[in-house]
């Protein structure tokens, strides 16, 4: 008998709607909780950004039912407004997670819609996490099929693939059947947009919020019988045809088998992603070899052209410029070890001791290094060289390290908004989120 | 001195924000009123479509301030909901206008956002029409630069270019300055999406509503200082780069000089666009040569492959199938002359006399004919041949003919919803719309 291969979008819909949650390993849920804690932290950290205030003002102009909480504001807006605002807030700092397979930042498009729906429907922690895990897998599969041609041609994949990922996750949480899920993907997919041209403007964070919102809307419409194409990804004049990409059988084979979530790369430093490999390599060297800062004669950092373009500022004069300066980020990490939000004040960047050490840094191009990869060479006063190469998107910490680091990052970001007591309580609740019977219990505190 | 060429998006923004309305010829306003009357008719005609009901139910789930009327329902929703719902309703019948330069249907993306804003702000008829004329010109210029590669690659240009056109028109009505208009185009442009894959589903009409909504939102956000790229069309990783297109100097030169609106092609027949040239040619022949139906021995219709694919049904058995049958449409036009909504009932399509005449029709491919072009050859019982070639997108009726035909079409569509008296009153009001001091006066009746 001939083997019939089911079309990609339908296979994906079958997985989203039909995969038995019992098959998801418990370690996957552990990773999902880390991702949620991280997302909560960066969302609260981004809540004061002017773009968030403008979106809130816009939502007030439109009005809407009070269905879902705007994090950090203690007010409720409509489901679609909450997804838009929380999603944009969570990408405002550019401090959120990256999944290489999804070609971007998945959590800022998944959690906002899921949180709004889970609050509205009073869903449990485990259902919320399951929908996230399924949505993340959908993002990884679509992203791996879209591939670099999609991203390099100009699409901001966080936005484009985020539309589909949010629809997938929302469909799962709303318990759509396979056909409805197929239409939800179709409704979201035909609205999938986002141009890299707008990087550096308020529209980049807006992309995350809009993707999350469009996915939520698509799932709600599909639930009520709204129709769309059944092969939005692979069909002629579909997503891959217009925005580049192709069906990859090997990628589809992974559905229900692997989960990708262990490859989710959180940011541990509140600076441009291109500064992360240099920071990690430098800290690894001084900690592993117990090198004292005052013993350093030279700090050589080799990076790719991409990293030089993005974070090559040699003499930053403000906190914001410090985020795009590999020399500052490396020196700050060696001297202070704290690379969170508080490391990027104007005062800390202009510090005299830091300036002295920055004279020892040599930042150089090495064409052999990939996108975010870096090689750091520390030379001590005796002339001894210590070398470490790092790739922040590949050298992902193990689960226990992630838990500790993200816990600290969350506390750092959340404390400034909610204070010590609430921050501790919230962190504890997220750690056992799979046991929570109703998501509103946690959301009402934020 | 060297001539400095201003980048395309900025030139467009300068035109949108700065063009003195006094320079718009009065005949352009005459055309704009015809377009509005036509849009009102097709929107009311589409109001009962299931997709419209689903969008209204969705808007009720979300809630919102009562700011703008849903046409034909006598209820108000938020600005963005009204733009979405009215826009989708107006494209539901696929009976709305086409502008070849804009690569699609411009009015269904322009009027919904403008009407919502004009009602909310109590704007005058002349301001409303001016914003439409400016938005239509923006659609024509962007469409002509995007060109066929944009449409042929899979983008539904009505949706993609519609996002930008609606932003342009909304920005004008909201009196944004040039910089804000530039950002409005940027905010809308990075959300511009719409795949031809979804043709034949509820998502096609949704495209019109979503484009209109996104443009309105973009203009409102830009007014409050939301930022985006300043060169969304021509910039690297921008609209043209991702969705195809290029700056064409000759097209830009037309800004403020020509208005394109006289090339707007309204539909006068409630059937697939590919049936329109055959209908027009056949009716022209029988009227010009005073040919009686009973004298016809043969009706030969030559069309393009595109038209055959779209409307080649030889033996339609329902009203819906009749819309995609060139033989039925031609015979119906010759026998009954009425090609509006009422010509497409099951009963009329299955009529015995019609069936007899359809046996005389020979539908054939002629590769020399363009997309919607057709050649009709009528042969009478004496063997005499009468030949007429027609291209519905090029052979646009003059203004007076348009006024009459669209007036009749509007009455046909509106009467079924609002009754005779209101229909007549509304028609009279639109005919002198430029004198209306406040748009709510007309909207409150619909």
Short mmCIF file of N, CA and C in Angstrom, two decimals, chain A residues 5 15-16 23 76 86 97 106 125 128 136 138 189 248 263-264 286 313 317 359 364-365 385 388 392 433 437 445:
data_model
loop_
_atom_site.label_atom_id
_atom_site.label_comp_id
_atom_site.label_asym_id
_atom_site.label_seq_id
_atom_site.Cartn_x
_atom_site.Cartn_y
_atom_site.Cartn_z
N UNK A 5 1.14 10.81 2.55
CA UNK A 5 1.71 11.82 3.44
C UNK A 5 0.69 12.95 3.63
N UNK A 15 -1.53 17.50 15.54
CA UNK A 15 -0.68 17.48 16.73
C UNK A 15 -1.20 18.46 17.78
N UNK A 16 -1.50 19.67 17.36
CA UNK A 16 -1.94 20.71 18.30
C UNK A 16 -3.23 20.29 19.01
N UNK A 23 1.75 12.52 27.27
CA UNK A 23 3.01 12.16 26.63
C UNK A 23 4.12 13.18 26.82
N UNK A 76 -7.99 45.44 34.23
CA UNK A 76 -8.33 44.46 33.20
C UNK A 76 -8.79 45.15 31.93
N UNK A 86 0.30 43.28 26.91
CA UNK A 86 1.28 42.46 27.63
C UNK A 86 2.35 41.92 26.70
N UNK A 97 13.33 35.66 25.88
CA UNK A 97 14.04 34.47 25.41
C UNK A 97 14.06 34.33 23.88
N UNK A 106 10.04 33.34 21.02
CA UNK A 106 8.71 32.72 21.02
C UNK A 106 7.80 33.11 22.18
N UNK A 125 -3.14 25.66 36.00
CA UNK A 125 -1.74 25.85 35.65
C UNK A 125 -1.24 24.82 34.64
N UNK A 128 -2.52 25.54 31.12
CA UNK A 128 -1.80 26.72 30.62
C UNK A 128 -0.41 26.32 30.12
N UNK A 136 4.95 26.29 21.59
CA UNK A 136 6.40 26.46 21.38
C UNK A 136 6.90 25.45 20.35
N UNK A 138 5.10 24.15 17.97
CA UNK A 138 4.61 24.62 16.67
C UNK A 138 5.53 25.71 16.12
N UNK A 189 -2.39 32.91 9.85
CA UNK A 189 -1.31 32.89 8.86
C UNK A 189 -1.48 33.94 7.77
N UNK A 248 9.63 20.58 5.47
CA UNK A 248 10.79 19.71 5.68
C UNK A 248 10.33 18.50 6.47
N UNK A 263 16.17 23.88 24.47
CA UNK A 263 17.09 24.74 23.71
C UNK A 263 16.69 26.22 23.80
N UNK A 264 15.66 26.50 24.58
CA UNK A 264 15.24 27.90 24.75
C UNK A 264 16.35 28.66 25.48
N UNK A 286 37.50 33.94 34.12
CA UNK A 286 37.97 34.46 35.42
C UNK A 286 37.51 33.56 36.57
N UNK A 313 30.17 49.55 20.12
CA UNK A 313 30.48 50.86 20.69
C UNK A 313 31.70 50.75 21.62
N UNK A 317 28.69 56.43 26.59
CA UNK A 317 28.63 57.51 27.58
C UNK A 317 27.31 57.51 28.35
N UNK A 359 40.33 50.39 28.64
CA UNK A 359 41.52 50.64 27.81
C UNK A 359 42.26 49.34 27.49
N UNK A 364 37.96 42.80 18.24
CA UNK A 364 38.37 42.53 16.85
C UNK A 364 37.43 41.59 16.11
N UNK A 365 37.41 41.77 14.79
CA UNK A 365 36.59 40.90 13.92
C UNK A 365 37.30 39.57 13.68
N UNK A 385 48.11 33.35 28.65
CA UNK A 385 46.87 33.54 27.91
C UNK A 385 45.82 32.50 28.29
N UNK A 388 38.69 31.24 25.70
CA UNK A 388 37.39 30.55 25.74
C UNK A 388 36.49 31.05 24.61
N UNK A 392 26.19 31.83 22.56
CA UNK A 392 25.06 31.98 23.49
C UNK A 392 23.81 31.23 23.05
N UNK A 433 3.69 25.74 39.53
CA UNK A 433 2.54 26.19 38.73
C UNK A 433 1.66 25.04 38.25
N UNK A 437 -4.72 25.27 40.63
CA UNK A 437 -5.99 24.87 40.02
C UNK A 437 -6.61 25.95 39.13
N UNK A 445 -2.52 38.85 41.60
CA UNK A 445 -1.51 39.50 42.45
C UNK A 445 -0.58 40.42 41.66
#
